[in-house]
PDB file of C-alpha atoms and ligand atoms in Angstrom:
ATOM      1  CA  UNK U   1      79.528-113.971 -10.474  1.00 72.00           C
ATOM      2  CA  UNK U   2      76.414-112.599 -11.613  1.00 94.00           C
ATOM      3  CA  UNK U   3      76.273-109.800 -14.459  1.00 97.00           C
ATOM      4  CA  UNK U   4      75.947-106.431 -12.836  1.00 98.00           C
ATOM      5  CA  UNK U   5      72.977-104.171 -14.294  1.00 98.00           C
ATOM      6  CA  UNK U   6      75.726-102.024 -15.790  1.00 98.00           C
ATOM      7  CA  UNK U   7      77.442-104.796 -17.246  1.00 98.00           C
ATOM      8  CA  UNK U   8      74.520-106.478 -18.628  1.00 98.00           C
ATOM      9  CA  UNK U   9      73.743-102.834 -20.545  1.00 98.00           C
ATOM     10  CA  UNK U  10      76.968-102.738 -21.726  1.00 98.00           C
ATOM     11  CA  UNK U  11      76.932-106.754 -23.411  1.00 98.00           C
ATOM     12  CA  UNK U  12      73.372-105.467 -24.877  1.00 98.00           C
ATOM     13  CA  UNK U  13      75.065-102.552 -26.883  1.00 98.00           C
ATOM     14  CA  UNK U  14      78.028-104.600 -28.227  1.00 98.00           C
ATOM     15  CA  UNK U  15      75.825-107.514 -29.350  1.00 98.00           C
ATOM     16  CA  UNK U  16      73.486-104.562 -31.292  1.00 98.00           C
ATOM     17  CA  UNK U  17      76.319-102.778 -32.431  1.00 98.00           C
ATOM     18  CA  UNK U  18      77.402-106.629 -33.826  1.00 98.00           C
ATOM     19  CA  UNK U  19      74.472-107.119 -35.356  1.00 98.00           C
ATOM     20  CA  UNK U  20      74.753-103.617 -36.838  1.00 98.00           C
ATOM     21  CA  UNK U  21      77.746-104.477 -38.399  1.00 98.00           C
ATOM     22  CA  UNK U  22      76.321-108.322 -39.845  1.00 98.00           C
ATOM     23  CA  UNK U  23      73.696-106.192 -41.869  1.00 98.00           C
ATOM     24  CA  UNK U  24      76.075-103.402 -43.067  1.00 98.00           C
ATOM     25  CA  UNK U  25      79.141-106.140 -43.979  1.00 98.00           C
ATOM     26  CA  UNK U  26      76.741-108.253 -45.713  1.00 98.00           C
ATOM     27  CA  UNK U  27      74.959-105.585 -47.319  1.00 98.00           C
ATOM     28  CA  UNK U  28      78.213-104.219 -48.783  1.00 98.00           C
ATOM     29  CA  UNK U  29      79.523-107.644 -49.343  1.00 98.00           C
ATOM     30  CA  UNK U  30      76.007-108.105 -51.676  1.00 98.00           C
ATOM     31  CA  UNK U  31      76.491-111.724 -50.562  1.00 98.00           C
ATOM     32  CA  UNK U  32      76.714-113.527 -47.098  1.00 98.00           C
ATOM     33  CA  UNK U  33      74.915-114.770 -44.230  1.00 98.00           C
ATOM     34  CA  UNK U  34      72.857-112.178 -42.316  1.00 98.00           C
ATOM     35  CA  UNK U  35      70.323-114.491 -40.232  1.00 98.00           C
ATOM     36  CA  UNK U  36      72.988-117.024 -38.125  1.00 98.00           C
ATOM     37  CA  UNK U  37      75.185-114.013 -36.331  1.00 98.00           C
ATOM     38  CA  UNK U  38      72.056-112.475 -35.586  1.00 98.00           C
ATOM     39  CA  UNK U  39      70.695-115.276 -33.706  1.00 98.00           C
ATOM     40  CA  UNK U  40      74.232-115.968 -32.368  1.00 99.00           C
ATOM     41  CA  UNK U  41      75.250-112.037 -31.185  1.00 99.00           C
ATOM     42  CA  UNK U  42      73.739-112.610 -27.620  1.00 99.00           C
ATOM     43  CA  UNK U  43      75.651-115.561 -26.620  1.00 99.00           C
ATOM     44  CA  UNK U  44      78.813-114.658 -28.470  1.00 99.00           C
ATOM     45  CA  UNK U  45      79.162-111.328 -27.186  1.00 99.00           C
ATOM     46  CA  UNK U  46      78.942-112.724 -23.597  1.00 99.00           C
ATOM     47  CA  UNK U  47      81.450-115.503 -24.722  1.00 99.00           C
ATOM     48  CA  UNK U  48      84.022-112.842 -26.037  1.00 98.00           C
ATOM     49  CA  UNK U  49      83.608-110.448 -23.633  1.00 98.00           C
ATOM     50  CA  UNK U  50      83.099-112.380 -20.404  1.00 98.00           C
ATOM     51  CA  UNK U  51      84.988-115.265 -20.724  1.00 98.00           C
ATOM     52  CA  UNK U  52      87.121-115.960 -23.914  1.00 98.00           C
ATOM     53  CA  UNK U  53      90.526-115.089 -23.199  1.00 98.00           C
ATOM     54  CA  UNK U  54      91.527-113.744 -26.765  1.00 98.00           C
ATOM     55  CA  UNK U  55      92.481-109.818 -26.548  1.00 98.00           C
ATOM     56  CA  UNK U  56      95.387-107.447 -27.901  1.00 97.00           C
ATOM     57  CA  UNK U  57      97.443-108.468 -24.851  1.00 97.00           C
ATOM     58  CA  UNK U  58      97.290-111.672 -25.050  1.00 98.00           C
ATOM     59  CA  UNK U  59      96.841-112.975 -28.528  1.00 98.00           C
ATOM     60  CA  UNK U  60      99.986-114.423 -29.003  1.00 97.00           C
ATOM     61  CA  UNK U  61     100.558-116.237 -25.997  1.00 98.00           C
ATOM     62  CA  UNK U  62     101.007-119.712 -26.291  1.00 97.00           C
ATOM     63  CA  UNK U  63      98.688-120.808 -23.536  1.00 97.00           C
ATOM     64  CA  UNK U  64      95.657-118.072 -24.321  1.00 98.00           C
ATOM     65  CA  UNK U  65      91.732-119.197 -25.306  1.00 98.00           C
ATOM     66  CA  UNK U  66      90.884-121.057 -28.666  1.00 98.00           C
ATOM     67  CA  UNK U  67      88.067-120.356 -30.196  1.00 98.00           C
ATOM     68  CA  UNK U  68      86.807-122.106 -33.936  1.00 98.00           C
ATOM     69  CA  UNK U  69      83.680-121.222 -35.643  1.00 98.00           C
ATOM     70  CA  UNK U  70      82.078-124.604 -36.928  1.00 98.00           C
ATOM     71  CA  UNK U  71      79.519-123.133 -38.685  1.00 98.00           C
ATOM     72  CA  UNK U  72      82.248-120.475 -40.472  1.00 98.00           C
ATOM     73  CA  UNK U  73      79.533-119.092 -43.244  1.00 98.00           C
ATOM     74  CA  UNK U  74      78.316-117.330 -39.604  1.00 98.00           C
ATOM     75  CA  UNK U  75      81.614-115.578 -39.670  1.00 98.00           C
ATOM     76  CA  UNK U  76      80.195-111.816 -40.304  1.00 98.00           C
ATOM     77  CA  UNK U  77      79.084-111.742 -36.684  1.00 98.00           C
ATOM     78  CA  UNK U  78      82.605-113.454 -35.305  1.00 98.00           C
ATOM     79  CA  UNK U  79      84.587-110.754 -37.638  1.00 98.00           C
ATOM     80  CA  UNK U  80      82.551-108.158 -35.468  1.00 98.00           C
ATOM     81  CA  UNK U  81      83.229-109.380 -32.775  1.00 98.00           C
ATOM     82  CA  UNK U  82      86.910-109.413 -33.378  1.00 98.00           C
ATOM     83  CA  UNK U  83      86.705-105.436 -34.215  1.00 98.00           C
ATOM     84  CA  UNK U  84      84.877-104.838 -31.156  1.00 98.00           C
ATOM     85  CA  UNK U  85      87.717-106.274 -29.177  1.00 98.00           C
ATOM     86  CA  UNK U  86      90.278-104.182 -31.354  1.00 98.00           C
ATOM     87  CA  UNK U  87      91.880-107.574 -32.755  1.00 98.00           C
ATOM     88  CA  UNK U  88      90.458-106.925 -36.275  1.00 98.00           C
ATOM     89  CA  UNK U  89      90.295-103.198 -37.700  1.00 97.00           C
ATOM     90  CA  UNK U  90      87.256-102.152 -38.352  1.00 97.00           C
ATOM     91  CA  UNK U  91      87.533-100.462 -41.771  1.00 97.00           C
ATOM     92  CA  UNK U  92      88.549-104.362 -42.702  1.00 98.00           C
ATOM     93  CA  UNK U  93      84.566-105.171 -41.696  1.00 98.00           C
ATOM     94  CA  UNK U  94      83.313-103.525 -44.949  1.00 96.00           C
ATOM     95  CA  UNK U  95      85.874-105.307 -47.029  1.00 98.00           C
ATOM     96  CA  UNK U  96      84.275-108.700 -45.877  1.00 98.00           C
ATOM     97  CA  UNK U  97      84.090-111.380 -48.686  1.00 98.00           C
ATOM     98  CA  UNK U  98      86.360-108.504 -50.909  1.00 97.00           C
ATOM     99  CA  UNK U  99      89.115-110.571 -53.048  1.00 96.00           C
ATOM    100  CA  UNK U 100      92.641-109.973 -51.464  1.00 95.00           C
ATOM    101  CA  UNK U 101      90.965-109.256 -47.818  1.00 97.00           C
ATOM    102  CA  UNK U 102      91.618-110.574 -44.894  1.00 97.00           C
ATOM    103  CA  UNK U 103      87.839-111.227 -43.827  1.00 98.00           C
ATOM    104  CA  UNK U 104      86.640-113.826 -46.330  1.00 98.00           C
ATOM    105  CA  UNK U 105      83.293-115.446 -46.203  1.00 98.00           C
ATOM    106  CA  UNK U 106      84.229-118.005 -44.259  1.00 98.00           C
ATOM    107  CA  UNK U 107      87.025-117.711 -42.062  1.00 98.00           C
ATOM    108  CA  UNK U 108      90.730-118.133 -42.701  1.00 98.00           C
ATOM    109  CA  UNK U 109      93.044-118.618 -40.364  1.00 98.00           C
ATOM    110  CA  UNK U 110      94.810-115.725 -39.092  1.00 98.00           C
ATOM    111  CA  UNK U 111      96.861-115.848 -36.170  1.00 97.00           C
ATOM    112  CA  UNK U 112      97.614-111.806 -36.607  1.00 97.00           C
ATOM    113  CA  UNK U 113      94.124-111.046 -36.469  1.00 98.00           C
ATOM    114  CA  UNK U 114      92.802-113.892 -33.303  1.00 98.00           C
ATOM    115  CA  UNK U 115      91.146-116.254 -35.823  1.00 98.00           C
ATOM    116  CA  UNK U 116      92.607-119.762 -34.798  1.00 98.00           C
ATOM    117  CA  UNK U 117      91.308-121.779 -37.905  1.00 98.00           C
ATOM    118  CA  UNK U 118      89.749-122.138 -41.254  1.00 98.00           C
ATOM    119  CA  UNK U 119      86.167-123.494 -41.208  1.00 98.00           C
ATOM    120  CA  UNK U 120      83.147-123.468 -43.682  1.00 97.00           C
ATOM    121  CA  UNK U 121      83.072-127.193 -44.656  1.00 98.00           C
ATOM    122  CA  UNK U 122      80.655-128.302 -41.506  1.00 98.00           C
ATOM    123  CA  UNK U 123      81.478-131.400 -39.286  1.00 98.00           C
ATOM    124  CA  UNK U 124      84.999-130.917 -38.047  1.00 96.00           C
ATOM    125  CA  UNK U 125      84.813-128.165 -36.182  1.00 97.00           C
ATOM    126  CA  UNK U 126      84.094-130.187 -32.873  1.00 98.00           C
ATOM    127  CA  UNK U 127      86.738-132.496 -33.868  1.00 98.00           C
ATOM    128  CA  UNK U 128      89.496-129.726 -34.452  1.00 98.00           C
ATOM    129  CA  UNK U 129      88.305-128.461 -30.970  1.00 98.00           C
ATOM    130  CA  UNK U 130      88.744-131.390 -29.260  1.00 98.00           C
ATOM    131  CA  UNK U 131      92.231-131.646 -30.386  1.00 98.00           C
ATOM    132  CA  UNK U 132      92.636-128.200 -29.778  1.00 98.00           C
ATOM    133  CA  UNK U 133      92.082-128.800 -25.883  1.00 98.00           C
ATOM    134  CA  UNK U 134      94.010-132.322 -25.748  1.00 98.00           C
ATOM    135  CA  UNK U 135      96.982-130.386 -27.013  1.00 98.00           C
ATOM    136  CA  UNK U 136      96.335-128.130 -24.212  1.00 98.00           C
ATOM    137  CA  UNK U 137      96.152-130.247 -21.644  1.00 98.00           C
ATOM    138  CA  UNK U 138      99.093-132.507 -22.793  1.00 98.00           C
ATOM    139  CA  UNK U 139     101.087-129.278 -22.117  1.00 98.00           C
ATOM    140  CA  UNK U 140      99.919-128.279 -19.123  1.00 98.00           C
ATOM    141  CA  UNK U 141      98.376-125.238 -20.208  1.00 98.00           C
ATOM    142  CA  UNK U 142      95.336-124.007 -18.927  1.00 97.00           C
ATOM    143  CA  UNK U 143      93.574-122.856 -22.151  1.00 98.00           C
ATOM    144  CA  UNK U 144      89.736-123.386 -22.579  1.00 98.00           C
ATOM    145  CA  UNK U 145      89.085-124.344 -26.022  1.00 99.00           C
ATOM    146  CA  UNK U 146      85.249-123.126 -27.171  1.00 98.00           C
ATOM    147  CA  UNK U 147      83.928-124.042 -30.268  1.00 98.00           C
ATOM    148  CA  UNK U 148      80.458-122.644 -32.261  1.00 98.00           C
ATOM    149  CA  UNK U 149      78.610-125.279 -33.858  1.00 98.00           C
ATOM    150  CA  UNK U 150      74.915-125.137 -35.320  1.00 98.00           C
ATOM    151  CA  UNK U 151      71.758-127.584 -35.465  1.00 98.00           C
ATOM    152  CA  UNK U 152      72.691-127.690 -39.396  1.00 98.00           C
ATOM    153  CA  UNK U 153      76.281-128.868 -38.461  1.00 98.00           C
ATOM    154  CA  UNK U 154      75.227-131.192 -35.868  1.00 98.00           C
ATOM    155  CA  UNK U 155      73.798-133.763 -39.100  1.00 98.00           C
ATOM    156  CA  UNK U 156      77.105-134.341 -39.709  1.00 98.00           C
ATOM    157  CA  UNK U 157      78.203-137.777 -38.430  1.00 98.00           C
ATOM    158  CA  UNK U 158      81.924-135.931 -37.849  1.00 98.00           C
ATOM    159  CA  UNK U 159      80.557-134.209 -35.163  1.00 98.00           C
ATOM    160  CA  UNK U 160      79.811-137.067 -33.090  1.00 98.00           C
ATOM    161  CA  UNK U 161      82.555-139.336 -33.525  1.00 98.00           C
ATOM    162  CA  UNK U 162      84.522-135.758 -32.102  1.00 98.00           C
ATOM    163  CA  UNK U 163      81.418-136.391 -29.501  1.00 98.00           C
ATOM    164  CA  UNK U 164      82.548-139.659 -28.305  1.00 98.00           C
ATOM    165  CA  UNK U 165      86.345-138.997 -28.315  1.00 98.00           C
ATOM    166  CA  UNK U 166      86.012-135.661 -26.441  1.00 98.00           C
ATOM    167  CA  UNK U 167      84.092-137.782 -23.361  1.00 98.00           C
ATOM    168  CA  UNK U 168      86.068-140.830 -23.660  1.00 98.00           C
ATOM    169  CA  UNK U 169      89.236-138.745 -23.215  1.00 98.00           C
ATOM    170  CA  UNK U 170      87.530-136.321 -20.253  1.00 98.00           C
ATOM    171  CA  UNK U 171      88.422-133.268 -22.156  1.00 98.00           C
ATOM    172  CA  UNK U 172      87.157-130.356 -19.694  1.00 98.00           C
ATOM    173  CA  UNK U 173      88.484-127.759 -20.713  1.00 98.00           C
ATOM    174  CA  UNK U 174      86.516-128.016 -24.166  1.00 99.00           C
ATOM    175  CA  UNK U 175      83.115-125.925 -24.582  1.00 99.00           C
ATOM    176  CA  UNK U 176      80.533-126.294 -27.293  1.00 99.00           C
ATOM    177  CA  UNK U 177      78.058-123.500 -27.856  1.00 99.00           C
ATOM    178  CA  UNK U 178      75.543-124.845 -30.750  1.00 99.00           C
ATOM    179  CA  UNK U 179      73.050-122.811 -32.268  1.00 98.00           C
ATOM    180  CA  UNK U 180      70.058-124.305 -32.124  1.00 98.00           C
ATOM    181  CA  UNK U 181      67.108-121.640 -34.517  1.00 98.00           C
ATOM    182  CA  UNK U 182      65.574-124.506 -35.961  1.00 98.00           C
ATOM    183  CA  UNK U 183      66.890-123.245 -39.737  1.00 98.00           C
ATOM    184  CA  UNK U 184      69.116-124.312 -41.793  1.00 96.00           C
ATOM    185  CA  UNK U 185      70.273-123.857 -45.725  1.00 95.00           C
ATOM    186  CA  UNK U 186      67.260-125.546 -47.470  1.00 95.00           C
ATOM    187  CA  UNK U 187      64.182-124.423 -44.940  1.00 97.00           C
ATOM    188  CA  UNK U 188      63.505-125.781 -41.348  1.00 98.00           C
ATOM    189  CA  UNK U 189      65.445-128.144 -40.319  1.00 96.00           C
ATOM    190  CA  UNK U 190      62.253-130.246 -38.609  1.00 92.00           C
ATOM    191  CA  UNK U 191      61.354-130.285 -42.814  1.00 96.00           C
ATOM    192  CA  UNK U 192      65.163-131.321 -43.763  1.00 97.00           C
ATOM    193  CA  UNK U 193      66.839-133.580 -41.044  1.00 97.00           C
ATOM    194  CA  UNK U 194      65.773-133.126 -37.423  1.00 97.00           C
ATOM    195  CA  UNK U 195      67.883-133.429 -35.478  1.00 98.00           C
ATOM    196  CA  UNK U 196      66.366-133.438 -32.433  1.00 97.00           C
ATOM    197  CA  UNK U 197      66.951-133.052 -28.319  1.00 98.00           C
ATOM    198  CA  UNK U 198      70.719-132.149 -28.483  1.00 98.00           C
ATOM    199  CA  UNK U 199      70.936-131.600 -24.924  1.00 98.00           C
ATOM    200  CA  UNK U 200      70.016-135.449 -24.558  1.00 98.00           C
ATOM    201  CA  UNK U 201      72.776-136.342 -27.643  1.00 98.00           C
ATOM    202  CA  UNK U 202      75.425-134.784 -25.802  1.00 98.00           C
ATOM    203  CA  UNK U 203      74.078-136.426 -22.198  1.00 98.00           C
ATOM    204  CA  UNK U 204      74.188-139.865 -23.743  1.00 98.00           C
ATOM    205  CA  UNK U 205      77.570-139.122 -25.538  1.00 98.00           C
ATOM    206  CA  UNK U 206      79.094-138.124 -21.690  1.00 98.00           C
ATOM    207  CA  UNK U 207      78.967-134.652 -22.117  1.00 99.00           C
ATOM    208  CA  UNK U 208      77.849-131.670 -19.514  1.00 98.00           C
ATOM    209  CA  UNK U 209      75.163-130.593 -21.050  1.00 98.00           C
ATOM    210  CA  UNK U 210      72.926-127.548 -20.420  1.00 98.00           C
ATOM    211  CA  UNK U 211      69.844-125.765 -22.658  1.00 98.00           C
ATOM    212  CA  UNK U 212      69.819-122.343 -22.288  1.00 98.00           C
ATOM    213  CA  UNK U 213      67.684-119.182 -23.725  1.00 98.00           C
ATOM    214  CA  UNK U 214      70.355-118.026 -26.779  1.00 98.00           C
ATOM    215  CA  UNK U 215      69.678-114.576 -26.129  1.00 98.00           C
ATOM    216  CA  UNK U 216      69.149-114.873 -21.776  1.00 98.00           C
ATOM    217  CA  UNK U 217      72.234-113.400 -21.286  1.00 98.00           C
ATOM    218  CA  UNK U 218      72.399-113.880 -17.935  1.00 98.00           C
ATOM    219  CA  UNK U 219      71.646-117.247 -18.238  1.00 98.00           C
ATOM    220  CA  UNK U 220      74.052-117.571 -21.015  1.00 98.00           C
ATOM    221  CA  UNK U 221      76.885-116.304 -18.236  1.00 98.00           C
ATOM    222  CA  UNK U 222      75.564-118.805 -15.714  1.00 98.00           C
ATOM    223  CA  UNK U 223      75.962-121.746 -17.943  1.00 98.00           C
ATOM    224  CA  UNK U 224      79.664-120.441 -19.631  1.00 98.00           C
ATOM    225  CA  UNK U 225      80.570-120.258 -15.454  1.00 98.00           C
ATOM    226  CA  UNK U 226      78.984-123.857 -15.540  1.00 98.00           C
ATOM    227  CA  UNK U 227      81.216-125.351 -18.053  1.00 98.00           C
ATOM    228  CA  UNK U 228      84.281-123.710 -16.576  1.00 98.00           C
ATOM    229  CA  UNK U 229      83.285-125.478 -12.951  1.00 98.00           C
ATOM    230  CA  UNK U 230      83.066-128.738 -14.919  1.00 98.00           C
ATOM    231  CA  UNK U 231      86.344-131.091 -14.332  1.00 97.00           C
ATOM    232  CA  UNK U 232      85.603-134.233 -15.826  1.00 98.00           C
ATOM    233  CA  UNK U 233      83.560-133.650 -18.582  1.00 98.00           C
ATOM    234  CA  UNK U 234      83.417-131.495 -22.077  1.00 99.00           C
ATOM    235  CA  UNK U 235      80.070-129.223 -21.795  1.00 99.00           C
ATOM    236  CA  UNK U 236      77.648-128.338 -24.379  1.00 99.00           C
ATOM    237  CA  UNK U 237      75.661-125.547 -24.585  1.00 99.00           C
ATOM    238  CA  UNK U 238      72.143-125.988 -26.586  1.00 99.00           C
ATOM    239  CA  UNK U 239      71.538-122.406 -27.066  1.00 99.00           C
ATOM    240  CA  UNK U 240      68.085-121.543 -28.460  1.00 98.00           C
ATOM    241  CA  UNK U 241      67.949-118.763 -30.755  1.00 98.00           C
ATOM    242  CA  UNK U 242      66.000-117.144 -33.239  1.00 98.00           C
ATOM    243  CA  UNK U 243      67.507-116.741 -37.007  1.00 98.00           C
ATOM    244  CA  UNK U 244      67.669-112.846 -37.730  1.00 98.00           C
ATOM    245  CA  UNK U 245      67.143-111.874 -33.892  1.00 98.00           C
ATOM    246  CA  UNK U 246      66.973-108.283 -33.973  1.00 98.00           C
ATOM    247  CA  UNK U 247      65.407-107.520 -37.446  1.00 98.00           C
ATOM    248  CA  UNK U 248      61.683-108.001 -37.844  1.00 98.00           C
ATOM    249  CA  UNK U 249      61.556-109.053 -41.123  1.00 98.00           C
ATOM    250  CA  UNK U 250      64.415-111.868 -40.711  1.00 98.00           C
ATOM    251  CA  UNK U 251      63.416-113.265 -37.822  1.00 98.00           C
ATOM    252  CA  UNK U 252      62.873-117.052 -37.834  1.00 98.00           C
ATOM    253  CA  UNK U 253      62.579-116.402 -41.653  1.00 98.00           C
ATOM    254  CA  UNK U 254      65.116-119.377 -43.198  1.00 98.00           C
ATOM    255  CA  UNK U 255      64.863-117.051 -46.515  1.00 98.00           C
ATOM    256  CA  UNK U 256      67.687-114.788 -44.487  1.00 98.00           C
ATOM    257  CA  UNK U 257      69.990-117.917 -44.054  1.00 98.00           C
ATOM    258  CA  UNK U 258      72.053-116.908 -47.103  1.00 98.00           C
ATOM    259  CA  UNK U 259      70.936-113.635 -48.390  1.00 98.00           C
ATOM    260  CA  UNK U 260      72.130-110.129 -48.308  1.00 98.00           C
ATOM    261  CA  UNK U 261      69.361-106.798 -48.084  1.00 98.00           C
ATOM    262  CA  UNK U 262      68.690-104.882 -50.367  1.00 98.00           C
ATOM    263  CA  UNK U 263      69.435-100.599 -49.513  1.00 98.00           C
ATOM    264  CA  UNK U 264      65.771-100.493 -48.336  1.00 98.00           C
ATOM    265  CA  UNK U 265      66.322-103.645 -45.701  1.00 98.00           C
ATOM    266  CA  UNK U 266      69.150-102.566 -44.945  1.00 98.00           C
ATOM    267  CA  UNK U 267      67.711 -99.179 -43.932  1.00 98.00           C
ATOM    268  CA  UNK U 268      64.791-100.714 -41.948  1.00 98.00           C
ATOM    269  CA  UNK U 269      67.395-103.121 -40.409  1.00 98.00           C
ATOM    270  CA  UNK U 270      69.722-100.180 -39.128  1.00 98.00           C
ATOM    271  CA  UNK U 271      66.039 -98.010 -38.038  1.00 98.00           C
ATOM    272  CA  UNK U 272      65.114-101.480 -35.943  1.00 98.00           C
ATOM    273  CA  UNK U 273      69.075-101.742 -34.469  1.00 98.00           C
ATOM    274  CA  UNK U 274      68.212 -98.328 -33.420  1.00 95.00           C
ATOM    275  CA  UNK U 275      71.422 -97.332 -35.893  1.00 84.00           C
TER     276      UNK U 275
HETATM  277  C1  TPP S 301      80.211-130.196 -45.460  1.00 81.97           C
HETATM  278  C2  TPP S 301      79.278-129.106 -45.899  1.00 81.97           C
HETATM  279  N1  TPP S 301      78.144-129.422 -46.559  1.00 81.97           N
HETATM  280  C3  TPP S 301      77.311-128.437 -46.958  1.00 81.97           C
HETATM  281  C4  TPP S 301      77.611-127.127 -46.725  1.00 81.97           C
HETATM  282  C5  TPP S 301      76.682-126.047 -47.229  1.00 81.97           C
HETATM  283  N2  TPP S 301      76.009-125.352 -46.150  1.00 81.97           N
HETATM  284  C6  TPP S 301      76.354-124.109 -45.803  1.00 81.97           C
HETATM  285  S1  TPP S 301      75.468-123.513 -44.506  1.00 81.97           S
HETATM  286  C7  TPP S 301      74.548-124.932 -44.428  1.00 81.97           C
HETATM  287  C8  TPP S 301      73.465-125.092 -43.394  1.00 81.97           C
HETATM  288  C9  TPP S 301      74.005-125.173 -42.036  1.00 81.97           C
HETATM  289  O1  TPP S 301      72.981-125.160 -41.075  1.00 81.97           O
HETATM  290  P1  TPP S 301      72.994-124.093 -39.908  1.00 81.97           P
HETATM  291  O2  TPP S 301      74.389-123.838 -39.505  1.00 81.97           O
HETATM  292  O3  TPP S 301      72.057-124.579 -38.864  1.00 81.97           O
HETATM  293  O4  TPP S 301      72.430-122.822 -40.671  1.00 81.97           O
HETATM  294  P2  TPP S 301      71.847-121.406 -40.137  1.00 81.97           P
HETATM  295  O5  TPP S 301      71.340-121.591 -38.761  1.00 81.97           O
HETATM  296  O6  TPP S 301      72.956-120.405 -40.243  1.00 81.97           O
HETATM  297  O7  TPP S 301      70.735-121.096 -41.113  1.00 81.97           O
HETATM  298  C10 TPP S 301      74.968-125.839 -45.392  1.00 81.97           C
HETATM  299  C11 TPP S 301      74.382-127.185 -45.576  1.00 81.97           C
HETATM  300  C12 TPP S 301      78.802-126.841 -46.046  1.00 81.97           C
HETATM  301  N3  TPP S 301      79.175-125.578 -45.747  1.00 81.97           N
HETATM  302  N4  TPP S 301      79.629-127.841 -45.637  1.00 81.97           N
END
């Protein structure tokens, strides 16, 4: 169960290479999100490549994974991680946010290229999700629906009416993997709307619910192997991250929510990614 040393070394230089490829796309782009998918690389890259059933021989079976980014303006680093599993091509990364390509900035669904549906207006991620996974179920099908959601989207009241109906109904085979950094579009979000112990929300809500170290990922495996054990409840994931993980000068900074580097950042970004 546990991730070899090899394997561990191998998720480490996918989620760098990822966050790589955030900095170049939204350099390129001259507009995006940088910070989010840098915090979010760890636990998405052991997501995609550990668990997530989404790859070139599978993506259009009926009964494969679902996976739908809540917080979709994150989408550079979910783009990347679609190249790295040869779903997306990855001269398409540096057309990101171009008019006419496929890789907007935030995503559109694309069934050709693994991306299971349009988000970027937070709150209904979870609920989309949870319907996601009923439908699933209903048809006997054992597909594990996971869902990305963020401190910032978990404000929204959607998110918890989702909450209630995903428990009520004992939807199992749903996962929630929220990124908690603490930042959010106007500054922190202990400044804006906290929004406080989430592992406790989901508890009270009837949810499986773990915190785990964001960027552990070890842990991170553990608690995806946790979910998946689960058959009576939906899990949540509280995974604690820092914004801009990675790059010195973006870390925990919520400046880098929103903003693209410059050449120079960029530079120092690709010297600290060891590019
Ligand atoms: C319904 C809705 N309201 C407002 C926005 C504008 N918006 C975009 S990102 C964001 C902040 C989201 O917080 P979080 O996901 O925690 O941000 P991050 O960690 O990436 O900084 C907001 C309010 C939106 N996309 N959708």
């Amino acid at each position: 169960m546990a991730l070899s040393t090899e394997r561990r070394a191998e998720l480490a230089d996918i989620a760098t290479q990822v966050r790589r490829d955030v900095v170049t796309m939204v350099h390129a782009a001259a507009c995006g999100h940088p910070g989010g998918p840098l915090g979010m690389a760890d636990f998405l890259t052991v997501l995609f490549f550990e668990h997530l059933r989404l790859d070139t021989d599978c993506l259009h079976d009926h009964g494969r994974d679902r996976f739908v980014l809540g917080n979709g303006h994150t989408c550079a680093g979910y783009y990347a991680l679609l190249a790295a599993k040869g779903l997306v091509p990855r001269e398409e990364l540096l057309r990101f946010r171009k008019f006419g390509a496929p890789l907007q900035g935030h995503p559109h669904r694309n069934l050709n290229l693994g991306i299971d549906f349009s988000t970027g207006s937070l709150g209904n991620s979870l609920s989309v999700a949870t319907g996601m996974a009923l439908a699933a179920r209903s048809q006997g099908l054992d597909t594990r629906v996971y869902s990305a959601s963020s401190d910032g989207e978990s404000q929204e009241g959607q998110i918890w009416e989702a909450a209630t109906s995903a428990a009520h109904y004992g939807v199992s085979n749903l996962t929630v993997m929220v990124d908690f950094n603490n930042i959010q579009i106007d500054g922190y979000m202990r400044d804006v709307m906290d929004v406080r112990d989430l592992r406790v929300k989901y508890e009270a809500f009837g949810w499986h619910a773990i915190d785990v170290d964001g960027h552990d990922l070890d842990a991170i495996d553990d608690a995806l192997h946790a979910a998946k054990a689960e058959t009576e409840r939906p899990s949540a994931l509280i995974c604690h991250t820092t914004l801009g993980r990675g790059v010195s000068f973006m870390e925990d900074q919520p400046g880098w929510h929103g903003v693209a580097p410059n050449d120079e950042q960029l530079a120092q970004a690709l010297a600290e990614l060891g590019a």
